[in-house]
Short mmCIF file of C-alpha atoms and ligand atoms in Angstrom, two decimals:
data_model
loop_
_atom_site.label_atom_id
_atom_site.label_comp_id
_atom_site.label_asym_id
_atom_site.label_seq_id
_atom_site.Cartn_x
_atom_site.Cartn_y
_atom_site.Cartn_z
CA MET A 1 120.67 17.11 -12.61
CA LYS A 2 120.22 15.26 -15.91
CA GLN A 3 116.95 13.29 -15.94
CA LYS A 4 117.36 9.52 -15.42
CA SER A 5 121.17 9.72 -15.48
CA VAL A 6 121.36 7.88 -12.14
CA ALA A 7 119.35 4.97 -10.71
CA VAL A 8 118.68 3.17 -7.44
CA VAL A 9 119.98 -0.39 -7.84
CA GLY A 10 119.88 -1.50 -4.20
CA ALA A 11 117.33 -0.72 -1.49
CA ALA A 12 116.54 -2.35 1.84
CA GLU A 13 115.43 -1.68 5.38
CA THR A 14 116.83 -3.28 8.51
CA THR A 15 116.08 -6.98 9.01
CA LYS A 16 113.89 -6.13 11.98
CA MET A 17 111.77 -3.05 12.54
CA GLY A 18 110.03 -1.53 15.54
CA LYS A 19 111.71 -2.55 18.78
CA ILE A 20 115.31 -3.72 18.34
CA PRO A 21 117.01 -3.53 21.76
CA ASP A 22 119.87 -5.81 20.67
CA MET A 23 121.31 -3.40 18.07
CA SER A 24 123.08 -0.06 18.41
CA VAL A 25 122.63 2.86 16.03
CA LEU A 26 125.81 1.85 14.23
CA GLY A 27 124.57 -1.75 14.09
CA LEU A 28 121.30 -0.64 12.47
CA HIS A 29 123.13 1.41 9.81
CA CYS A 30 125.33 -1.57 8.94
CA ASP A 31 122.48 -4.14 8.97
CA ALA A 32 120.56 -1.99 6.47
CA ALA A 33 123.71 -1.45 4.39
CA LEU A 34 124.45 -5.18 4.18
CA ASN A 35 120.83 -5.87 3.19
CA ALA A 36 121.00 -3.22 0.45
CA MET A 37 124.31 -4.62 -0.84
CA ALA A 38 122.77 -8.11 -0.94
CA ASP A 39 119.78 -6.67 -2.81
CA ALA A 40 122.15 -5.16 -5.40
CA GLY A 41 124.52 -8.16 -5.51
CA LEU A 42 127.43 -6.03 -4.33
CA LYS A 43 130.23 -6.30 -1.75
CA PRO A 44 131.66 -3.44 0.32
CA SER A 45 134.67 -3.32 -2.03
CA ASP A 46 132.28 -2.41 -4.88
CA ILE A 47 131.17 0.78 -3.11
CA ASP A 48 133.22 3.96 -3.64
CA GLY A 49 130.88 6.63 -2.25
CA VAL A 50 129.27 6.89 1.18
CA ALA A 51 126.65 9.30 2.49
CA THR A 52 124.92 9.24 5.85
CA ALA A 53 123.36 11.35 8.60
CA GLY A 54 123.22 10.71 12.33
CA GLU A 55 126.55 8.89 12.12
CA SER A 56 129.67 10.17 10.37
CA PRO A 57 130.35 8.78 6.88
CA VAL A 58 133.84 8.02 8.25
CA GLN A 59 132.32 5.68 10.84
CA ILE A 60 130.05 3.93 8.33
CA ALA A 61 132.76 3.51 5.67
CA ASN A 62 135.28 2.19 8.16
CA ALA A 63 132.84 -0.16 9.89
CA LEU A 64 131.84 -1.72 6.55
CA GLY A 65 135.38 -1.81 5.11
CA ILE A 66 134.71 0.71 2.35
CA THR A 67 137.41 3.02 0.94
CA PRO A 68 135.42 5.85 -0.64
CA THR A 69 136.56 8.46 -3.13
CA TRP A 70 133.51 10.57 -2.17
CA ALA A 71 131.79 11.13 1.18
CA ASP A 72 128.82 13.26 2.21
CA GLY A 73 127.79 13.89 5.82
CA THR A 74 124.99 16.37 5.10
CA GLN A 75 122.89 16.42 8.27
CA VAL A 76 119.75 18.55 8.05
CA GLY A 77 117.37 16.21 9.91
CA GLY A 78 114.95 13.61 8.58
CA CYS A 79 115.19 14.63 4.91
CA SER A 80 119.01 14.35 4.87
CA PHE A 81 118.69 11.19 2.77
CA MET A 82 116.76 13.00 0.03
CA LEU A 83 119.65 15.47 -0.12
CA HIS A 84 122.12 12.58 -0.17
CA VAL A 85 120.36 11.11 -3.24
CA ARG A 86 120.59 14.50 -4.95
CA HIS A 87 124.24 15.02 -4.02
CA ALA A 88 125.11 11.44 -5.00
CA ALA A 89 123.53 11.92 -8.43
CA ALA A 90 125.67 15.02 -8.98
CA ALA A 91 128.80 13.22 -7.77
CA ILE A 92 128.21 10.20 -10.01
CA ASN A 93 127.53 12.44 -13.02
CA GLU A 94 130.71 14.39 -12.27
CA GLY A 95 132.77 11.17 -12.05
CA LEU A 96 133.69 11.59 -8.39
CA CYS A 97 132.58 8.03 -7.68
CA LYS A 98 130.60 5.25 -9.37
CA THR A 99 128.54 3.46 -6.73
CA VAL A 100 127.13 5.26 -3.70
CA LEU A 101 125.80 3.75 -0.47
CA ILE A 102 123.42 5.90 1.62
CA THR A 103 122.66 4.61 5.11
CA HIS A 104 120.32 5.38 7.98
CA GLY A 105 119.91 3.74 11.37
CA GLU A 106 118.33 5.01 14.54
CA SER A 107 117.52 3.53 17.92
CA GLY A 108 114.66 5.94 18.48
CA ARG A 109 112.79 3.71 20.91
CA SER A 110 115.47 1.60 22.61
CA ARG A 111 118.13 4.36 22.64
CA VAL A 112 121.05 1.94 22.22
CA GLY A 113 124.29 3.72 21.34
CA SER A 114 122.32 6.82 20.49
CA ALA A 115 123.46 10.41 21.00
CA GLY A 116 119.99 11.86 21.64
CA PHE A 117 118.79 15.42 21.21
CA GLY A 118 121.27 18.02 22.43
CA ARG A 119 120.87 21.76 22.05
CA ALA A 120 123.69 23.97 23.30
CA PRO A 121 122.39 26.72 25.62
CA SER A 122 124.30 29.27 23.52
CA SER A 123 122.64 28.19 20.21
CA TRP A 124 119.64 30.07 18.83
CA SER A 125 117.48 27.17 19.98
CA GLY A 126 119.10 27.20 23.44
CA GLN A 127 118.64 30.95 23.85
CA PHE A 128 115.36 31.70 22.11
CA GLU A 129 113.22 28.54 22.29
CA VAL A 130 114.40 26.08 24.96
CA PRO A 131 113.86 28.57 27.86
CA PHE A 132 110.14 28.58 27.08
CA GLY A 133 109.68 24.85 27.66
CA VAL A 134 110.06 23.18 24.27
CA THR A 135 111.15 19.58 24.57
CA SER A 136 110.95 17.19 21.65
CA PRO A 137 109.31 17.80 18.24
CA PRO A 138 105.70 17.55 19.58
CA THR A 139 106.17 20.97 21.23
CA MET A 140 107.93 22.65 18.29
CA PHE A 141 106.82 21.15 14.98
CA THR A 142 103.19 21.63 16.04
CA ILE A 143 103.32 25.36 16.83
CA PRO A 144 102.56 26.67 13.32
CA ALA A 145 99.44 24.49 12.90
CA LEU A 146 97.00 26.67 14.85
CA ARG A 147 97.76 29.67 12.62
CA TYR A 148 97.16 27.51 9.54
CA MET A 149 93.88 26.21 10.98
CA LYS A 150 92.61 29.70 11.82
CA THR A 151 93.66 31.15 8.45
CA TYR A 152 91.77 28.53 6.46
CA GLY A 153 89.05 27.52 8.93
CA ILE A 154 90.38 23.96 9.26
CA THR A 155 88.96 21.91 12.15
CA GLU A 156 90.65 19.49 14.52
CA GLU A 157 88.45 16.76 12.98
CA GLN A 158 89.95 17.48 9.55
CA VAL A 159 93.50 17.18 10.90
CA ALA A 160 92.53 13.93 12.66
CA MET A 161 91.30 12.52 9.32
CA VAL A 162 94.92 12.52 8.06
CA SER A 163 95.80 9.95 10.75
CA VAL A 164 92.65 7.89 10.02
CA ILE A 165 93.40 7.52 6.31
CA GLN A 166 97.06 6.75 6.84
CA ARG A 167 96.04 3.97 9.21
CA GLU A 168 93.98 2.51 6.34
CA TRP A 169 97.18 2.29 4.28
CA ALA A 170 99.09 0.81 7.24
CA ALA A 171 96.49 -1.96 7.53
CA ARG A 172 97.72 -3.23 4.14
CA ASN A 173 101.37 -3.32 5.24
CA PRO A 174 102.45 -6.38 7.30
CA ARG A 175 105.55 -4.49 8.58
CA ALA A 176 103.53 -1.52 9.90
CA SER A 177 103.69 -0.89 13.64
CA PHE A 178 99.97 -0.02 13.95
CA LYS A 179 97.43 -1.71 11.69
CA ASP A 180 94.09 -1.58 13.56
CA PRO A 181 91.56 0.84 12.05
CA ILE A 182 90.93 4.11 13.91
CA THR A 183 88.21 6.77 13.69
CA VAL A 184 88.31 10.55 13.99
CA ASP A 185 86.85 10.15 17.49
CA ASP A 186 89.66 7.74 18.42
CA VAL A 187 92.21 10.35 17.34
CA LEU A 188 90.50 13.21 19.19
CA ASN A 189 90.07 11.08 22.34
CA SER A 190 93.69 9.90 22.41
CA PRO A 191 95.88 11.51 25.11
CA MET A 192 96.52 15.23 24.72
CA ILE A 193 100.18 15.93 23.97
CA ALA A 194 100.32 19.62 23.05
CA TRP A 195 96.90 21.07 22.23
CA PRO A 196 95.60 20.85 19.51
CA PHE A 197 97.77 17.74 18.96
CA ARG A 198 96.71 14.38 20.40
CA MET A 199 98.89 11.28 20.52
CA LEU A 200 97.43 9.78 17.34
CA MET A 201 98.34 12.96 15.40
CA CYS A 202 102.01 12.41 16.32
CA CYS A 203 104.46 9.96 14.79
CA LEU A 204 105.59 6.71 16.34
CA VAL A 205 108.93 6.27 18.05
CA THR A 206 110.62 3.08 16.85
CA ASP A 207 113.99 1.50 15.99
CA GLY A 208 115.11 0.74 12.46
CA GLY A 209 117.16 1.71 9.46
CA GLY A 210 117.43 1.63 5.70
CA ALA A 211 119.97 1.95 2.93
CA LEU A 212 120.07 2.78 -0.77
CA ILE A 213 122.65 2.11 -3.48
CA LEU A 214 122.86 4.35 -6.54
CA THR A 215 124.89 4.15 -9.71
CA SER A 216 124.84 5.61 -13.22
CA ALA A 217 121.92 4.66 -15.47
CA ASP A 218 124.18 2.96 -18.04
CA ARG A 219 125.54 0.59 -15.36
CA ALA A 220 122.14 0.11 -13.72
CA ARG A 221 120.88 -2.34 -16.35
CA ASP A 222 123.45 -4.95 -15.21
CA PHE A 223 122.02 -5.26 -11.69
CA PRO A 224 119.60 -7.97 -10.53
CA ARG A 225 116.72 -5.59 -9.67
CA LYS A 226 114.70 -3.40 -11.95
CA PRO A 227 116.43 0.03 -11.86
CA VAL A 228 114.52 2.96 -10.38
CA TYR A 229 115.63 6.13 -12.12
CA VAL A 230 116.06 9.52 -10.49
CA LEU A 231 114.00 11.90 -12.61
CA GLY A 232 114.37 15.13 -10.67
CA THR A 233 115.53 16.45 -7.31
CA GLY A 234 115.25 19.52 -5.12
CA GLU A 235 116.44 20.78 -1.75
CA SER A 236 116.33 23.86 0.43
CA VAL A 237 116.65 25.04 4.02
CA GLU A 238 114.82 27.80 5.87
CA THR A 239 115.39 28.27 9.63
CA PRO A 240 117.04 26.42 12.53
CA ILE A 241 114.22 27.43 14.93
CA VAL A 242 110.54 27.12 14.06
CA SER A 243 109.64 30.48 15.62
CA GLN A 244 111.53 32.19 12.78
CA MET A 245 109.67 30.42 9.95
CA GLU A 246 108.64 33.16 7.53
CA ASP A 247 104.94 32.20 7.31
CA PHE A 248 103.30 29.63 9.60
CA THR A 249 100.79 28.62 6.91
CA THR A 250 103.36 27.45 4.33
CA SER A 251 106.93 26.13 4.27
CA LYS A 252 109.36 28.07 2.13
CA ALA A 253 111.78 25.12 2.11
CA PHE A 254 108.96 22.85 0.82
CA ARG A 255 108.05 25.28 -1.96
CA VAL A 256 111.63 25.83 -3.14
CA SER A 257 112.59 22.15 -3.02
CA GLY A 258 109.38 20.97 -4.68
CA ARG A 259 109.49 23.51 -7.51
CA LYS A 260 113.10 22.63 -8.28
CA ALA A 261 112.35 18.89 -8.37
CA PHE A 262 109.32 19.25 -10.66
CA ALA A 263 111.28 21.55 -12.99
CA GLU A 264 114.21 19.13 -13.17
CA ALA A 265 111.87 16.21 -13.79
CA GLY A 266 109.95 18.09 -16.47
CA ILE A 267 106.62 16.72 -15.25
CA SER A 268 103.29 18.18 -14.21
CA HIS A 269 101.24 17.19 -11.18
CA ALA A 270 98.89 15.11 -13.34
CA ASP A 271 101.86 12.85 -14.22
CA VAL A 272 102.34 11.77 -10.58
CA ASP A 273 101.07 8.26 -9.76
CA HIS A 274 102.32 7.96 -6.18
CA LEU A 275 103.31 10.42 -3.49
CA MET A 276 105.19 10.27 -0.19
CA ILE A 277 105.13 13.28 2.16
CA TYR A 278 107.11 12.95 5.37
CA ASP A 279 104.46 12.90 8.11
CA ALA A 280 106.06 13.41 11.50
CA PHE A 281 102.71 14.98 12.49
CA ALA A 282 99.24 15.00 10.95
CA HIS A 283 99.50 18.57 9.61
CA LEU A 284 102.55 17.79 7.44
CA PRO A 285 100.76 16.05 4.54
CA ILE A 286 98.43 19.08 4.43
CA TYR A 287 101.32 21.54 4.16
CA GLY A 288 103.09 19.22 1.69
CA LEU A 289 100.13 18.84 -0.68
CA GLU A 290 99.76 22.62 -0.87
CA ASP A 291 103.42 23.62 -0.97
CA LEU A 292 104.18 21.03 -3.67
CA GLY A 293 101.28 22.44 -5.72
CA PHE A 294 98.89 19.46 -5.63
CA CYS A 295 96.27 21.61 -3.83
CA LYS A 296 95.60 25.32 -3.53
CA PRO A 297 96.33 26.95 -0.14
CA GLY A 298 93.71 25.91 2.39
CA GLU A 299 92.30 23.05 0.29
CA ALA A 300 94.46 20.04 1.22
CA ALA A 301 92.51 19.00 4.32
CA ALA A 302 89.30 18.75 2.29
CA PHE A 303 91.22 16.94 -0.49
CA ILE A 304 92.29 14.29 2.03
CA GLY A 305 88.85 14.20 3.68
CA GLU A 306 87.26 13.47 0.27
CA ARG A 307 89.48 10.35 0.07
CA ASN A 308 91.63 11.53 -2.84
CA THR A 309 94.72 10.09 -1.13
CA ALA A 310 93.05 7.01 0.42
CA PRO A 311 93.29 3.31 -0.49
CA PRO A 312 90.28 1.44 -1.92
CA SER A 313 87.74 0.67 0.80
CA GLU A 314 84.50 -1.36 1.00
CA GLY A 315 84.06 -1.56 -2.72
CA LYS A 316 84.93 2.11 -3.24
CA LYS A 317 87.78 2.92 -5.57
CA GLY A 318 91.00 4.27 -4.15
CA GLY A 319 91.83 7.96 -4.51
CA LYS A 320 93.54 9.45 -7.55
CA LEU A 321 96.69 10.38 -5.57
CA PRO A 322 97.82 7.52 -3.28
CA LEU A 323 99.75 9.16 -0.44
CA ASN A 324 101.99 7.59 2.22
CA THR A 325 101.12 4.08 1.14
CA ASN A 326 103.35 2.42 3.77
CA GLY A 327 101.24 3.96 6.55
CA GLY A 328 103.72 6.80 7.06
CA GLY A 329 105.46 8.03 10.16
CA LEU A 330 102.06 8.09 11.85
CA SER A 331 101.48 4.33 11.55
CA TYR A 332 104.34 2.50 9.77
CA MET A 333 107.47 3.49 11.64
CA HIS A 334 109.39 6.60 12.69
CA SER A 335 112.87 6.24 14.12
CA GLY A 336 113.53 9.98 14.26
CA MET A 337 114.80 10.66 10.73
CA TYR A 338 111.99 9.08 8.71
CA GLY A 339 113.05 10.27 5.24
CA MET A 340 114.83 7.00 4.46
CA TYR A 341 111.59 4.99 4.91
CA ALA A 342 109.69 7.33 2.57
CA LEU A 343 112.42 6.76 -0.04
CA GLN A 344 112.25 2.98 0.51
CA GLU A 345 108.48 3.00 -0.12
CA SER A 346 108.87 5.05 -3.31
CA VAL A 347 111.47 2.56 -4.56
CA ARG A 348 109.19 -0.42 -3.69
CA GLN A 349 106.30 1.23 -5.55
CA MET A 350 108.51 1.84 -8.60
CA ARG A 351 109.77 -1.76 -8.50
CA GLY A 352 106.16 -2.96 -8.25
CA ILE A 353 106.70 -4.86 -4.99
CA ALA A 354 105.07 -2.63 -2.35
CA PRO A 355 102.62 -4.35 0.06
CA ALA A 356 99.97 -1.80 -0.98
CA GLN A 357 101.10 -1.59 -4.60
CA VAL A 358 99.64 1.17 -6.77
CA GLU A 359 98.88 -0.67 -10.00
CA GLY A 360 100.79 0.66 -12.99
CA ALA A 361 102.55 3.45 -11.07
CA LYS A 362 105.32 4.99 -13.20
CA ILE A 363 106.25 8.18 -11.34
CA SER A 364 106.66 8.61 -7.59
CA VAL A 365 107.33 11.89 -5.76
CA CYS A 366 109.08 11.56 -2.40
CA HIS A 367 109.12 14.71 -0.27
CA GLY A 368 110.94 15.09 3.03
CA VAL A 369 111.20 17.56 5.87
CA GLY A 370 114.15 18.08 8.20
CA GLY A 371 114.04 19.59 11.68
CA MET A 372 110.89 21.61 12.41
CA PHE A 373 110.22 22.92 8.87
CA ALA A 374 113.98 23.65 8.90
CA ALA A 375 114.94 21.86 5.70
CA SER A 376 113.43 19.99 2.78
CA GLY A 377 114.44 17.53 0.09
CA THR A 378 112.42 16.14 -2.82
CA VAL A 379 113.25 13.18 -5.08
CA ILE A 380 111.13 12.21 -8.09
CA PHE A 381 111.55 8.62 -9.30
CA SER A 382 110.57 6.89 -12.54
CA ASN A 383 110.64 3.18 -13.39
CA GLU A 384 110.93 3.78 -17.13
CA ALA A 385 114.40 4.12 -18.69
CA MET B 1 114.11 22.16 39.62
CA ASP B 2 115.79 25.28 38.20
CA ARG B 3 114.56 26.47 34.83
CA ILE B 4 116.82 25.69 31.87
CA LEU B 5 118.31 29.05 30.93
CA PRO B 6 119.96 30.56 27.87
CA GLN B 7 123.67 31.24 27.62
CA PRO B 8 124.22 34.64 25.94
CA THR B 9 126.93 35.02 23.31
CA PRO B 10 128.81 38.23 22.40
CA GLU B 11 126.28 38.78 19.60
CA THR B 12 123.20 38.40 21.83
CA ARG B 13 124.41 39.89 25.12
CA HIS B 14 122.66 43.26 24.55
CA PHE B 15 119.32 41.45 24.29
CA TRP B 16 119.71 39.58 27.58
CA GLU B 17 121.16 42.68 29.32
CA GLY B 18 118.03 44.50 28.17
CA CYS B 19 115.72 41.83 29.56
CA LYS B 20 117.54 42.05 32.89
CA GLU B 21 116.85 45.81 32.90
CA GLY B 22 113.21 45.33 31.91
CA GLU B 23 113.67 46.46 28.30
CA LEU B 24 112.94 44.40 25.18
CA ARG B 25 115.70 45.26 22.70
CA LEU B 26 115.56 44.73 18.96
CA GLN B 27 118.01 45.54 16.19
CA ARG B 28 117.38 47.65 13.12
CA CYS B 29 119.38 48.14 9.91
CA ALA B 30 120.59 51.66 9.13
CA ALA B 31 120.74 50.85 5.41
CA CYS B 32 117.31 49.28 4.79
CA ALA B 33 115.46 50.01 8.09
CA LYS B 34 114.55 46.34 8.64
CA SER B 35 113.95 45.31 12.28
CA TYR B 36 115.00 41.77 13.02
CA PHE B 37 115.40 39.00 15.61
CA PRO B 38 117.28 36.87 16.83
CA PRO B 39 120.16 39.29 17.44
CA ARG B 40 123.18 39.33 15.13
CA PRO B 41 125.61 42.12 14.21
CA PHE B 42 124.45 42.38 10.57
CA CYS B 43 121.18 42.74 8.71
CA PRO B 44 119.53 39.53 7.40
CA GLY B 45 117.68 41.65 4.85
CA CYS B 46 120.64 43.24 3.04
CA GLY B 47 123.84 42.07 4.72
CA SER B 48 124.83 45.51 6.03
CA ARG B 49 126.87 45.69 9.25
CA GLU B 50 125.43 49.15 9.98
CA VAL B 51 122.88 48.07 12.59
CA GLU B 52 121.64 49.63 15.82
CA VAL B 53 120.06 48.29 19.00
CA TYR B 54 116.83 50.01 20.08
CA PRO B 55 114.10 49.46 22.68
CA ALA B 56 110.96 47.81 21.29
CA SER B 57 107.49 48.95 22.40
CA GLY B 58 106.84 45.59 24.08
CA ARG B 59 103.48 45.36 22.30
CA ALA B 60 102.74 42.21 20.34
CA SER B 61 99.96 39.94 19.10
CA LEU B 62 99.52 36.19 19.43
CA TYR B 63 100.60 34.47 16.19
CA SER B 64 100.35 30.76 17.10
CA TYR B 65 100.87 28.39 20.01
CA VAL B 66 100.42 24.97 21.59
CA ILE B 67 99.45 24.09 25.15
CA ASN B 68 102.01 21.57 26.31
CA HIS B 69 100.29 18.89 28.40
CA ARG B 70 103.52 17.11 29.25
CA PRO B 71 105.64 19.94 30.69
CA ARG B 72 109.36 19.65 31.11
CA PRO B 73 110.20 19.10 34.80
CA ASP B 74 111.64 22.63 35.14
CA MET B 75 108.40 24.13 33.80
CA GLY B 76 106.14 22.87 36.60
CA ALA B 77 103.34 20.32 36.52
CA GLU B 78 100.46 22.20 34.85
CA PRO B 79 99.83 22.45 31.09
CA HIS B 80 101.32 25.68 29.74
CA SER B 81 101.43 27.66 26.52
CA ILE B 82 104.43 27.71 24.21
CA ALA B 83 103.69 30.60 21.87
CA VAL B 84 105.09 32.65 19.03
CA VAL B 85 104.18 36.34 19.07
CA THR B 86 104.49 39.00 16.40
CA LEU B 87 106.06 42.15 17.85
CA GLU B 88 104.61 45.52 16.86
CA GLU B 89 107.92 46.21 15.07
CA GLY B 90 107.54 43.09 12.89
CA PRO B 91 109.89 40.37 14.18
CA ARG B 92 108.51 37.24 15.87
CA MET B 93 109.75 35.44 18.96
CA MET B 94 108.91 32.38 21.00
CA THR B 95 107.65 32.97 24.52
CA ASN B 96 105.05 31.86 27.09
CA ILE B 97 101.74 33.67 27.53
CA THR B 98 101.23 34.40 31.21
CA GLY B 99 98.61 36.17 33.34
CA CYS B 100 95.65 34.27 31.89
CA PRO B 101 94.27 30.70 31.96
CA GLN B 102 96.27 28.31 29.78
CA THR B 103 93.24 27.29 27.72
CA PRO B 104 92.19 27.57 24.06
CA GLU B 105 89.31 29.83 25.19
CA ALA B 106 91.59 32.33 26.95
CA LEU B 107 94.30 32.20 24.30
CA GLN B 108 92.82 33.60 21.10
CA LEU B 109 95.02 34.13 18.05
CA ASP B 110 95.74 37.81 17.29
CA MET B 111 94.90 38.92 20.85
CA PRO B 112 96.94 41.98 21.93
CA LEU B 113 99.80 41.28 24.32
CA GLU B 114 102.45 43.16 26.25
CA VAL B 115 105.87 42.05 27.43
CA THR B 116 106.63 41.21 31.05
CA PHE B 117 109.90 39.88 32.43
CA LEU B 118 110.39 36.81 34.60
CA LYS B 119 113.54 37.06 36.73
CA ALA B 120 114.91 33.52 36.46
CA SER B 121 118.42 34.13 37.90
CA ASP B 122 120.70 37.05 38.76
CA GLU B 123 121.82 37.11 35.13
CA ILE B 124 118.75 36.04 33.15
CA SER B 125 115.26 37.48 32.94
CA LEU B 126 112.99 35.86 30.35
CA PRO B 127 110.68 37.95 28.15
CA LEU B 128 107.12 36.61 28.59
CA PHE B 129 103.89 38.14 27.29
CA GLN B 130 100.54 38.79 28.99
CA PRO B 131 97.18 40.06 27.72
CA ALA B 132 97.46 43.81 27.08
CA LYS B 133 95.83 45.98 29.73
CA GLY B 134 93.44 48.56 28.26
ZN1 ZN C 1 119.39 45.93 5.87
#
């Protein structure tokens, strides 16, 4: 896509976050959408493009009273919303629509009006993974990690440190689900889920939602909020079942998506002020830092351990690459498809209104994963026109 | 509780028929010689439809795994491995490692394994792997 040709002009999460037993999945989508429209000063009749995952764009458009000329129901898991941003940018540039609403809502904890995980017994998953006892992501997403740890000599303590540092960021965020400090010992002594993964290395399960509104850069200046420009985007997919991932020490989808986004944006890693890497589990920021090219293979755990991604603490300066500044899926919230919350935090950082604001941040990279290393989407934002 | 079982499709039936007969079957491309899994009637390496089914050696090594401490009700009450093995012929598959303690000490990456079949129903036998003997 053309750099900065499209901008985010509306962004909001659901009114409540965490445990929301009085709202269905559809209700959460629409609550977030109404909040984003209010943020942008728009009505449903101003929207002519709709993209969503988890629900059909038909359902969302009809429920909100929108008559779109463009709809996108791309559903590749938690990074679907990164792909929606990319597809929306292309659609706006092509003149298919002018103003796109992207919604997410999920009743991950309360399970109200929620379809749940279903895997047909005739699918590849149903035939070649489910019979061996996999259940939810903690028994699938985690399987590659041991090979990574053996290849590079990474310890369980180093993986636990990812959770510790993200909790430090969460402590600065009033909306975060978990804010109390934790230690490496706390992580390693938390209940065993699927060795080597303990509970505090796994994401939360909560209810919530979020929505974004995008339009062309030339229209963006007329909106109430400071526009956040889309500088570059990438996407890719690899495999529907984690056992068929090409190499358990690196994600091909991450590498392809990240390279494409950096090339489109025309930036180098030194230009990045703020980074979000979808962290459904503690090993994901490690894979992300390496596959996006911020660290060499095998070096990301030490990079995190040396506090390069950490907030300021006890008089010590914060790290040079603030990462997952909302607390991430490990401590902020995780409804199931977390990508929308990573995008929301990037937009807040670019607007300068994040609870743990990175002073002077101009470029934010937001990197998502879908399924179990199945898919990936990357969006690079800039707050300079 | 009965184990949750796969439902073969026309494209995968030869694999499950093989398991029932105690034979691990792979597919190989006649054009580029690539062995691959899961089963499909064309080569993922070059797109050729000229593929053959052949019996694999059943030898493998342990690529990666977790030990699930919250087993699904049909998997029993004890923690158990969920593993991915690399077959001697190259492809990888998910399985359970059986015939040894389900502990990090007993389950060492790269250890040699051999296939064994668990008869789960009249139609389905599951390919599991155990430490190689000798
Ligand atoms: Zn071939």
